[in-house]
Coordinates of C-alpha atoms (C1' of nucleotides) in Angstrom, one line a residue:
Chain A
M1 CA 13.7 17.3 6.3
T2 CA 16.3 18.9 4.2
A3 CA 18.3 15.9 3.0
P4 CA 21.5 16.5 1.0
S5 CA 20.2 17.7 -2.3
L6 CA 20.7 15.5 -5.3
T7 CA 21.1 18.6 -7.3
H8 CA 22.2 22.2 -7.1
V9 CA 25.5 21.2 -5.5
K10 CA 28.2 23.5 -6.6
C11 CA 30.8 21.9 -8.8
A12 CA 34.1 23.6 -9.4
D13 CA 34.8 22.0 -12.7
C14 CA 31.4 22.4 -14.1
P15 CA 30.8 25.5 -16.2
I16 CA 27.2 25.8 -15.0
R17 CA 28.0 25.2 -11.3
H18 CA 25.7 22.3 -11.1
R19 CA 26.4 18.9 -9.8
A20 CA 23.5 16.7 -10.6
V21 CA 23.7 13.9 -8.3
C22 CA 24.6 13.8 -4.7
A23 CA 26.1 15.9 -2.0
R24 CA 27.1 12.9 0.0
C25 CA 29.1 11.3 -2.7
D26 CA 32.8 11.0 -2.0
S27 CA 35.3 12.0 -4.6
D28 CA 35.7 8.6 -6.1
E29 CA 32.0 8.5 -6.7
L30 CA 32.0 11.9 -8.2
E31 CA 34.8 10.8 -10.5
L32 CA 32.6 8.0 -11.6
L33 CA 29.7 10.3 -12.2
D34 CA 31.8 12.7 -14.2
Q35 CA 32.8 9.8 -16.5
I36 CA 29.2 9.0 -17.4
K37 CA 27.9 12.6 -17.4
Y38 CA 27.4 14.8 -20.4
Y39 CA 25.4 18.0 -21.1
R40 CA 22.9 18.5 -23.8
S41 CA 20.9 21.5 -24.8
Y42 CA 17.5 21.6 -26.5
E43 CA 15.8 24.5 -28.2
A44 CA 12.4 25.8 -27.2
G45 CA 9.6 23.7 -28.7
Q46 CA 12.0 20.8 -29.4
A47 CA 11.1 17.3 -28.3
I48 CA 13.5 15.8 -25.7
I49 CA 12.0 12.4 -25.7
W50 CA 9.1 10.8 -27.5
S51 CA 6.9 8.4 -25.6
G52 CA 7.9 4.8 -26.5
D53 CA 11.4 5.7 -27.5
Q54 CA 14.4 3.9 -26.1
M55 CA 16.0 6.0 -23.4
D56 CA 19.7 5.6 -23.0
F57 CA 20.1 8.2 -20.3
V58 CA 18.6 9.7 -17.2
G59 CA 19.3 13.2 -16.0
S60 CA 18.1 16.4 -14.6
V61 CA 17.2 19.8 -15.8
V62 CA 19.9 22.4 -15.3
S63 CA 18.1 25.4 -16.8
G64 CA 14.9 26.0 -18.6
V65 CA 11.5 24.4 -18.4
A66 CA 10.3 21.1 -19.9
T67 CA 7.0 19.3 -19.8
L68 CA 5.9 15.7 -19.4
T69 CA 2.8 15.0 -21.5
Q70 CA 0.5 12.1 -22.3
T71 CA -1.6 12.1 -25.4
M72 CA -4.7 10.1 -26.5
E73 CA -5.1 8.9 -30.1
D74 CA -7.6 11.6 -30.8
G75 CA -5.1 14.3 -29.8
R76 CA -6.3 15.2 -26.4
T77 CA -3.2 15.9 -24.3
Q78 CA -2.6 16.1 -20.6
M79 CA 0.5 17.4 -19.0
V80 CA 1.5 15.1 -16.2
G81 CA 4.6 16.9 -15.0
L82 CA 6.4 20.1 -15.1
L83 CA 10.2 19.9 -15.2
L84 CA 11.9 22.8 -13.6
P85 CA 15.6 23.2 -12.9
S86 CA 16.8 20.4 -10.6
D87 CA 14.0 18.0 -11.6
F88 CA 14.9 14.5 -12.5
V89 CA 14.0 12.8 -15.8
G90 CA 14.0 9.1 -16.6
R91 CA 13.3 5.9 -15.0
P92 CA 16.1 3.6 -14.0
G93 CA 15.1 0.0 -14.6
R94 CA 12.9 0.7 -17.7
D95 CA 14.0 1.3 -21.2
G96 CA 11.0 2.8 -23.0
A97 CA 9.9 6.3 -22.2
A98 CA 6.3 6.5 -20.9
Y99 CA 5.7 10.2 -21.8
N100 CA 6.6 12.8 -24.3
V101 CA 9.1 15.2 -22.9
M102 CA 9.2 18.6 -24.6
A103 CA 11.4 21.6 -24.1
T104 CA 9.1 24.6 -23.4
T105 CA 12.0 27.1 -23.3
N106 CA 15.6 26.4 -24.2
V107 CA 16.7 23.7 -21.9
M108 CA 20.0 22.5 -20.6
M109 CA 20.0 18.9 -19.4
C110 CA 22.7 17.2 -17.4
C111 CA 22.5 13.6 -18.5
F112 CA 24.0 10.3 -17.3
R113 CA 24.3 7.3 -19.5
K114 CA 21.7 4.9 -18.2
R115 CA 23.4 1.6 -17.8
P116 CA 26.4 2.9 -15.9
F117 CA 24.1 5.0 -13.8
E118 CA 22.0 2.0 -12.9
K119 CA 25.2 0.2 -12.0
L120 CA 26.1 3.1 -9.7
L121 CA 22.7 3.0 -8.2
D122 CA 23.1 -0.7 -7.3
E123 CA 26.5 -0.1 -5.7
T124 CA 25.9 3.2 -4.0
P125 CA 23.0 2.9 -1.5
H126 CA 22.8 6.6 -0.6
I127 CA 22.2 7.6 -4.2
S128 CA 19.5 5.0 -4.6
H129 CA 18.1 6.2 -1.2
R130 CA 18.0 9.8 -2.4
L131 CA 16.4 8.8 -5.6
L132 CA 13.6 7.0 -3.7
E133 CA 13.1 10.1 -1.7
M134 CA 12.8 12.3 -4.8
T135 CA 10.4 9.8 -6.4
L136 CA 8.2 9.9 -3.3
D137 CA 8.2 13.7 -3.5
E138 CA 7.1 13.5 -7.1
L139 CA 4.4 11.0 -6.2
D140 CA 3.1 13.5 -3.6
A141 CA 3.1 16.3 -6.2
A142 CA 1.3 14.1 -8.7
R143 CA -1.4 13.3 -6.1
E144 CA -1.7 16.9 -5.1
W145 CA -2.3 17.6 -8.8
M146 CA -5.0 15.0 -9.0
L147 CA -7.0 17.1 -6.4
V148 CA -6.5 20.2 -8.6
L149 CA -7.6 18.3 -11.8
G150 CA -10.5 16.5 -10.2
R151 CA -12.1 19.0 -7.9
K152 CA -10.9 22.6 -8.4
T153 CA -12.7 25.3 -10.5
A154 CA -10.9 26.9 -13.5
R155 CA -10.0 29.9 -11.4
E156 CA -8.6 27.8 -8.6
K157 CA -6.6 25.7 -11.1
I158 CA -5.0 28.8 -12.5
A159 CA -4.2 30.2 -9.1
S160 CA -2.7 26.8 -8.1
L161 CA -0.5 26.7 -11.1
L162 CA 0.7 30.3 -10.5
A163 CA 1.4 29.4 -6.9
I164 CA 3.5 26.5 -7.9
L165 CA 5.5 28.5 -10.3
A166 CA 6.0 31.3 -7.8
R167 CA 7.1 28.9 -5.2
R168 CA 9.6 27.2 -7.5
D169 CA 11.0 30.4 -9.1
S170 CA 14.2 31.6 -7.6
S171 CA 12.8 34.9 -6.5
F172 CA 10.5 33.3 -4.0
D173 CA 12.3 32.3 -0.8
K174 CA 10.1 30.0 1.4
A175 CA 12.5 30.1 4.4
N176 CA 12.1 33.9 4.5
F177 CA 8.4 33.9 3.8
Q178 CA 7.5 37.0 2.0
T179 CA 4.1 38.1 0.8
E180 CA 5.2 39.4 -2.6
S181 CA 6.6 37.3 -5.4
E182 CA 7.4 37.8 -9.0
F183 CA 8.4 35.4 -11.8
E184 CA 8.6 34.7 -15.5
L185 CA 5.7 32.7 -16.9
S186 CA 7.4 30.4 -19.3
L187 CA 4.4 28.5 -20.5
T188 CA 2.0 29.4 -23.3
R189 CA -1.7 29.6 -22.5
E190 CA -2.0 26.3 -24.3
A191 CA 0.6 24.6 -22.2
M192 CA -1.1 25.9 -19.1
A193 CA -4.4 24.5 -20.4
D194 CA -2.8 21.1 -21.0
Y195 CA -1.5 21.1 -17.4
L196 CA -4.8 22.2 -15.9
G197 CA -7.2 20.1 -18.0
L198 CA -8.8 23.3 -19.5
T199 CA -8.9 25.0 -22.9
L200 CA -6.6 27.9 -23.7
E201 CA -9.6 30.2 -23.9
T202 CA -10.6 29.5 -20.4
V203 CA -7.0 29.9 -19.2
S204 CA -6.9 33.3 -20.8
R205 CA -10.2 34.4 -19.4
Q206 CA -9.3 33.3 -15.8
I207 CA -6.0 35.1 -16.0
S208 CA -7.8 38.2 -17.1
A209 CA -10.2 37.8 -14.2
L210 CA -7.4 37.3 -11.6
K211 CA -5.7 40.4 -13.1
K212 CA -8.9 42.4 -12.9
A213 CA -9.4 41.3 -9.3
G214 CA -5.8 42.5 -8.4
V215 CA -4.6 39.1 -7.4
I216 CA -1.8 39.3 -10.0
V217 CA -0.3 42.0 -12.1
L218 CA 1.0 41.3 -15.6
E219 CA 3.9 43.1 -17.2
G220 CA 3.7 42.2 -20.8
K221 CA 2.1 38.7 -21.3
R222 CA 4.7 36.7 -19.5
H223 CA 6.0 38.5 -16.4
V224 CA 3.8 37.9 -13.4
I225 CA 3.8 39.9 -10.2
V226 CA 2.0 38.5 -7.2
P227 CA 1.4 41.4 -4.7
D228 CA 0.2 39.1 -2.0
M229 CA 1.0 35.4 -2.0
G230 CA -1.5 34.7 0.7
R231 CA -4.3 36.1 -1.5
L232 CA -3.2 33.9 -4.4
L233 CA -3.2 30.8 -2.2
E234 CA -6.7 31.7 -1.0
E235 CA -7.8 31.8 -4.6
A236 CA -6.2 28.5 -5.2
G237 CA -8.4 27.0 -2.4
D238 CA -5.3 25.8 -0.5
D239 CA -5.1 25.9 3.2
S240 CA -3.2 28.9 4.5
D241 CA 0.3 27.7 4.0
G242 CA -0.4 26.0 0.7
G243 CA 2.2 23.4 1.3
L244 CA 4.8 26.1 1.2
L245 CA 6.1 25.3 4.6
A246 CA 5.8 21.6 4.3
Chain B
M1 CA 9.9 -6.8 -16.3
T2 CA 8.5 -9.1 -13.6
A3 CA 10.9 -8.3 -10.8
P4 CA 10.6 -10.5 -7.7
S5 CA 7.4 -9.4 -6.1
L6 CA 7.6 -7.4 -2.8
T7 CA 4.3 -9.0 -2.0
H8 CA 2.4 -12.2 -2.6
V9 CA 5.3 -14.3 -1.7
K10 CA 4.1 -17.5 0.0
C11 CA 5.1 -17.8 3.6
A12 CA 4.8 -21.1 5.3
D13 CA 4.4 -19.8 8.8
C14 CA 2.0 -17.0 7.9
P15 CA -1.7 -17.9 8.2
I16 CA -2.6 -15.8 5.2
R17 CA 0.2 -17.1 3.0
H18 CA 1.4 -13.6 2.4
R19 CA 5.0 -12.5 2.8
A20 CA 4.9 -8.7 2.4
V21 CA 8.3 -7.8 1.6
C22 CA 10.8 -9.4 -0.7
A23 CA 11.3 -12.6 -2.6
R24 CA 15.0 -12.0 -2.8
C25 CA 15.4 -11.8 1.0
D26 CA 17.5 -14.5 2.6
S27 CA 16.3 -16.3 5.7
D28 CA 18.1 -13.9 8.1
E29 CA 16.4 -11.0 6.5
L30 CA 13.0 -12.7 6.6
E31 CA 13.6 -13.4 10.3
L32 CA 14.2 -9.7 10.8
L33 CA 11.1 -8.9 8.9
D34 CA 9.0 -11.3 11.0
Q35 CA 10.2 -9.6 14.1
I36 CA 8.9 -6.2 13.1
K37 CA 5.8 -7.5 11.4
Y38 CA 2.2 -7.6 12.7
Y39 CA -1.2 -7.9 11.2
R40 CA -4.1 -5.6 11.8
S41 CA -7.6 -5.6 10.5
Y42 CA -10.0 -2.7 9.9
E43 CA -13.8 -2.7 9.4
A44 CA -15.5 -1.4 6.3
G45 CA -15.8 2.4 6.6
Q46 CA -13.2 2.7 9.3
A47 CA -10.3 5.1 9.0
I48 CA -6.9 3.5 8.8
I49 CA -4.9 6.7 9.0
W50 CA -5.9 10.4 9.2
S51 CA -4.0 13.0 7.2
G52 CA -1.4 14.6 9.5
D53 CA -1.3 11.8 12.0
Q54 CA 1.9 10.4 13.1
M55 CA 2.5 7.1 11.2
D56 CA 4.5 4.5 13.1
F57 CA 4.2 1.8 10.5
V58 CA 4.4 1.1 6.8
G59 CA 2.7 -1.9 5.3
S60 CA 0.7 -3.5 2.5
V61 CA -2.8 -4.5 2.0
V62 CA -3.4 -8.2 2.3
S63 CA -7.1 -8.3 1.6
G64 CA -9.9 -5.8 1.1
V65 CA -9.9 -2.4 -0.5
A66 CA -8.8 0.9 1.0
T67 CA -8.6 4.4 -0.5
L68 CA -6.2 7.3 -0.3
T69 CA -8.1 10.6 -0.3
Q70 CA -7.3 14.3 0.0
T71 CA -9.8 16.8 1.2
M72 CA -10.2 20.6 0.9
E73 CA -11.5 22.7 3.8
D74 CA -14.9 23.1 2.2
G75 CA -15.3 19.3 2.0
R76 CA -14.5 18.6 -1.6
T77 CA -12.6 15.3 -1.7
Q78 CA -10.5 13.6 -4.3
M79 CA -9.4 10.0 -4.1
V80 CA -5.7 10.0 -5.1
G81 CA -5.1 6.3 -4.8
L82 CA -6.9 3.0 -4.6
L83 CA -5.2 0.3 -2.4
L84 CA -5.9 -3.2 -3.5
P85 CA -4.2 -6.3 -2.1
S86 CA -0.4 -6.1 -2.4
D87 CA -0.4 -2.3 -2.6
F88 CA 2.0 -0.6 -0.3
V89 CA 1.1 2.1 2.2
G90 CA 3.3 4.6 4.0
R91 CA 6.3 6.7 3.3
P92 CA 9.6 5.7 4.7
G93 CA 11.5 8.8 5.7
R94 CA 8.4 10.9 6.7
D95 CA 6.4 10.7 9.8
G96 CA 3.2 12.6 9.1
A97 CA 0.7 11.0 6.8
A98 CA -0.2 13.1 3.8
Y99 CA -3.6 11.6 3.1
N100 CA -6.6 10.0 4.7
V101 CA -6.6 6.2 4.3
M102 CA -10.0 4.6 4.6
A103 CA -11.0 1.0 4.6
T104 CA -13.7 0.6 2.0
T105 CA -14.3 -3.0 2.7
N106 CA -13.0 -5.0 5.7
V107 CA -9.2 -4.7 5.3
M108 CA -6.4 -6.8 6.5
M109 CA -3.1 -5.0 6.6
C110 CA 0.4 -6.5 7.0
C111 CA 2.3 -3.8 8.9
F112 CA 6.0 -3.2 9.7
R113 CA 7.1 -1.0 12.5
K114 CA 8.5 2.0 10.8
R115 CA 11.8 2.7 12.4
P116 CA 13.1 -0.8 12.2
F117 CA 11.8 -1.0 8.6
E118 CA 13.7 2.1 7.7
K119 CA 16.8 0.6 9.2
L120 CA 16.3 -2.6 7.2
L121 CA 15.9 -0.4 4.1
D122 CA 19.2 1.2 4.7
E123 CA 21.0 -2.1 5.3
T124 CA 19.3 -4.1 2.6
P125 CA 19.8 -2.6 -0.9
H126 CA 17.6 -4.9 -2.7
I127 CA 14.6 -4.1 -0.6
S128 CA 15.2 -0.4 -1.1
H129 CA 15.7 -1.1 -4.8
R130 CA 12.4 -2.9 -5.0
L131 CA 10.6 -0.1 -3.1
L132 CA 12.0 2.4 -5.6
E133 CA 10.6 0.3 -8.4
M134 CA 7.2 0.1 -6.7
T135 CA 7.1 3.8 -6.1
L136 CA 8.0 4.5 -9.8
D137 CA 5.1 2.2 -10.7
E138 CA 2.8 4.2 -8.5
L139 CA 4.0 7.4 -10.0
D140 CA 3.2 6.1 -13.5
A141 CA -0.3 5.1 -12.3
A142 CA -0.9 8.5 -10.7
R143 CA 0.1 10.2 -14.0
E144 CA -2.1 7.9 -16.0
W145 CA -4.9 9.0 -13.7
M146 CA -4.1 12.6 -14.3
L147 CA -5.0 12.0 -18.0
V148 CA -8.3 10.4 -16.9
L149 CA -9.1 13.3 -14.6
G150 CA -8.1 16.1 -16.9
R151 CA -9.2 15.0 -20.3
K152 CA -11.7 12.1 -20.3
T153 CA -15.5 12.4 -20.4
A154 CA -17.6 11.0 -17.6
R155 CA -18.3 7.9 -19.6
E156 CA -14.7 7.3 -20.4
K157 CA -13.8 7.9 -16.8
I158 CA -16.2 5.2 -15.6
A159 CA -15.0 2.8 -18.2
S160 CA -11.4 3.5 -17.2
L161 CA -12.1 2.7 -13.6
L162 CA -14.0 -0.5 -14.4
A163 CA -11.0 -1.5 -16.6
I164 CA -8.6 -1.0 -13.8
L165 CA -10.7 -3.0 -11.3
A166 CA -11.2 -5.8 -13.9
R167 CA -7.5 -5.9 -14.5
R168 CA -6.6 -6.0 -10.8
D169 CA -9.3 -8.5 -9.8
S170 CA -8.1 -12.0 -9.5
S171 CA -10.4 -13.4 -12.1
F172 CA -8.7 -11.4 -14.9
D173 CA -5.5 -13.0 -16.1
K174 CA -3.5 -10.7 -18.3
A175 CA -1.0 -13.3 -19.3
N176 CA -3.7 -15.4 -20.7
F177 CA -5.6 -12.5 -22.3
Q178 CA -9.3 -13.3 -22.3
T179 CA -12.1 -11.1 -23.6
E180 CA -14.4 -11.7 -20.7
S181 CA -14.0 -10.6 -17.1
E182 CA -16.0 -10.4 -14.0
F183 CA -15.5 -8.8 -10.6
E184 CA -16.9 -7.5 -7.4
L185 CA -17.4 -3.7 -7.4
S186 CA -16.4 -2.9 -3.8
L187 CA -16.8 0.9 -4.1
T188 CA -20.0 2.9 -3.5
R189 CA -21.1 5.3 -6.2
E190 CA -19.9 8.1 -4.1
A191 CA -16.4 6.6 -3.7
M192 CA -16.3 6.1 -7.5
A193 CA -17.3 9.7 -7.9
D194 CA -14.5 10.8 -5.6
Y195 CA -12.0 8.8 -7.6
L196 CA -13.2 10.2 -10.9
G197 CA -13.8 13.8 -10.1
L198 CA -17.5 13.5 -10.7
T199 CA -20.8 13.5 -8.7
L200 CA -22.4 10.3 -7.6
E201 CA -25.4 11.0 -9.8
T202 CA -23.3 11.2 -12.9
V203 CA -21.6 8.0 -11.9
S204 CA -24.9 6.3 -11.6
R205 CA -26.2 7.6 -14.9
Q206 CA -23.1 6.6 -16.8
I207 CA -23.1 3.1 -15.3
S208 CA -26.8 2.8 -16.4
A209 CA -25.7 4.0 -19.9
L210 CA -22.9 1.4 -20.1
K211 CA -25.3 -1.3 -19.0
K212 CA -27.9 -0.2 -21.5
A213 CA -25.2 -0.3 -24.2
G214 CA -24.3 -3.8 -23.3
V215 CA -20.7 -2.9 -22.3
I216 CA -21.3 -4.3 -18.9
V217 CA -23.8 -6.5 -17.2
L218 CA -24.7 -5.9 -13.5
E219 CA -25.8 -8.7 -11.2
G220 CA -27.2 -6.9 -8.2
K221 CA -25.6 -3.5 -7.7
R222 CA -22.1 -4.6 -7.1
H223 CA -21.2 -7.6 -9.2
V224 CA -20.0 -6.6 -12.7
I225 CA -19.6 -8.8 -15.7
V226 CA -17.7 -7.5 -18.7
P227 CA -18.6 -9.5 -21.7
D228 CA -15.9 -8.0 -23.9
M229 CA -12.8 -6.3 -22.3
G230 CA -11.8 -4.9 -25.7
R231 CA -15.1 -3.1 -25.9
L232 CA -14.7 -1.7 -22.4
L233 CA -11.2 -0.4 -23.2
E234 CA -12.6 1.2 -26.3
E235 CA -15.1 3.0 -24.2
A236 CA -12.3 4.1 -21.9
G237 CA -10.6 5.8 -24.8
D238 CA -7.5 3.7 -24.2
D239 CA -5.3 2.4 -27.0
S240 CA -6.0 -1.2 -27.8
D241 CA -4.1 -2.9 -25.1
G242 CA -5.0 -0.3 -22.5
G243 CA -1.7 -0.8 -20.8
L244 CA -2.7 -4.3 -19.9
L245 CA 0.3 -5.7 -21.6
A246 CA 2.7 -3.1 -20.5
Chain C
dT1 C1' 7.8 49.0 -44.3
dC2 C1' 4.6 45.3 -44.9
dC3 C1' 3.2 40.9 -44.5
dA4 C1' 3.0 36.5 -42.0
dT5 C1' 3.0 33.8 -38.2
dT6 C1' 2.2 32.7 -33.6
dC7 C1' 0.2 33.8 -29.2
dT8 C1' -3.5 36.0 -26.9
dT9 C1' -7.8 38.1 -25.8
dT10 C1' -12.7 38.6 -26.1
dG11 C1' -17.5 37.6 -27.6
dA12 C1' -21.6 34.6 -28.5
dC13 C1' -23.6 30.4 -27.9
dC14 C1' -24.0 25.6 -26.4
dC15 C1' -23.7 21.4 -23.8
dA16 C1' -21.8 17.9 -20.4
dG17 C1' -22.1 17.4 -16.1
dA18 C1' -23.6 19.7 -11.6
dT19 C1' -27.4 20.6 -8.6
dC20 C1' -31.7 20.0 -6.5
dA21 C1' -35.3 16.9 -5.6
dA22 C1' -38.2 12.8 -5.5
dT23 C1' -38.4 7.9 -5.5
dC24 C1' -37.0 3.2 -4.9
dG25 C1' -35.0 -0.9 -3.0
dA26 C1' -32.6 -3.8 0.5
dG27 C1' -31.4 -4.4 4.9
dT28 C1' -32.3 -4.3 9.8
dA29 C1' -34.0 -2.5 14.0
dT30 C1' -38.7 -1.8 16.5
Chain D
dA1 C1' -45.7 -5.9 9.5
dT2 C1' -43.8 -1.1 10.0
dA3 C1' -40.5 2.3 10.1
dC4 C1' -35.7 3.8 9.4
dT5 C1' -31.4 4.1 7.0
dC6 C1' -28.4 4.1 3.5
dG7 C1' -27.3 3.5 -1.1
dA8 C1' -28.8 3.9 -5.9
dT9 C1' -31.7 5.5 -9.6
dT10 C1' -34.0 8.9 -12.3
dG11 C1' -36.0 13.4 -13.5
dA12 C1' -35.8 18.5 -14.1
dT13 C1' -33.2 22.4 -14.4
dC14 C1' -29.0 25.3 -14.2
dT15 C1' -24.3 26.7 -15.2
dG16 C1' -19.1 26.5 -15.7
dG17 C1' -16.4 25.8 -19.0
dG18 C1' -16.2 24.1 -23.9
dT19 C1' -16.7 25.4 -28.8
dC20 C1' -16.6 28.4 -32.6
dA21 C1' -15.3 32.7 -34.4
dA22 C1' -13.2 37.1 -34.9
dA23 C1' -9.9 40.3 -33.9
dG24 C1' -5.7 42.2 -31.3
dA25 C1' -0.7 42.2 -30.0
dA26 C1' 4.1 40.8 -30.6
dT27 C1' 7.8 39.0 -33.5
dG28 C1' 10.4 38.1 -37.4
dG29 C1' 11.4 37.9 -42.1
dA30 C1' 11.8 39.6 -46.9

DNA sequence: TCCATTCTTTGACCCAGATCAATCGAGTAT
DNA sequence: ATACTCGATTGATCTGGGTCAAAGAATGGA
């Protein structure tokens, strides 16, 4: 179940202690990866990639939060992915970007030049294997989100999003299942609305409602405390474990 | 762009002229595939897989239509994927099924026993490579559907679904772009509703509206004629090519 | 300090789509 | 024929969330 992580592998020579590809790589392969690797930072609000642009790299988020969004001509936008640290960006085998990628907070990306990375992929089965696994995980996540978008109420949508963020945030440790969690809410109300297929007003109202009901506690506007994760998952309409133990 | 298809490869010894894995395979590999391959048919309405079940095979749809659905405890259901001929089912590297898979019409599946298929995947980079490509395509499709679910009106949703079906149905040839299309609508109003995050009544009303507006013509309840694909795509809120030429 | 800007909250009202209910075929079993 | 079923249609009504509008926070210049 816990395959060698493609990310979050400590790396002695890397200032941010982040090796963005594969724990199973031998030192020659890591050498190759280092040669095609570079870091790049983006400021909050800045575009990382515009839909349709040529993409000459793939990579993964080291720190910060970025979003994948799709837009219709009339301006309606839908977030189709949330990129948290360790998430992969880019599509080997295709040049044009299919989505807008925006930095929500300041973002540090670990990038690999695309052509050499694709070459490496062809020559190194376990990297390609791991990438397949990650893509299948993303597909599962996207499909879970389709249920949220299609069938959940506004309140359930908000609770689902908060549950995801709580789960992904460092302070929540799923192995040592704890009922309390606490995290920084790095999305604006509008970004949440775009993720949930709602308006920002509805997001604000439902957050207030969850606050009033004691499901969450807000410190300031952005710091969220969840006194009881079970309660939050109930509000999200998830079955008891909410996929946390999956 | 048009990589060797994992499916739809003619196969002399196969009664349905469908080789479900890879055009680049050499004859030894095809031999191996044949050894782990079997066909299985399902009746309309029958479950192919229940969420949570052990899955001992992966495979692809040869004929018919199947659906991937997720269900909440209270019965709300959301279709998260539509499986048309050539679509792949199953997740190498995971045993439990994550969704319900239901046969909407009579379905013929080409199955591969899972363990040997995974072994083949490990040993045959181009199969694994092709599977990655297909998974990335599915991910794109899922994300496109998130936009539909989150931001489109009921009418646009119906038009989007009809456009997808028209595109996938044999009679529509995207290389030779034609303005008219015609296909069999193999989903009930309820199944469409589950795909679109609507109720079956709304689906029925919007189909009636599109019919009245001349966007589609119905012969009986299930045979759809689209006099002008451009018009349909407009109704779907898609940009002009609607991804048809992507 | 005082704007100005950006994000957020809250209120009042409205409407697209849900809900509830009745009816209408088209099979098909009796 | 008649009665049942299952899907589809259509109508009447209700409501969750959208829309429009105003007013609070928080931040950052000048």
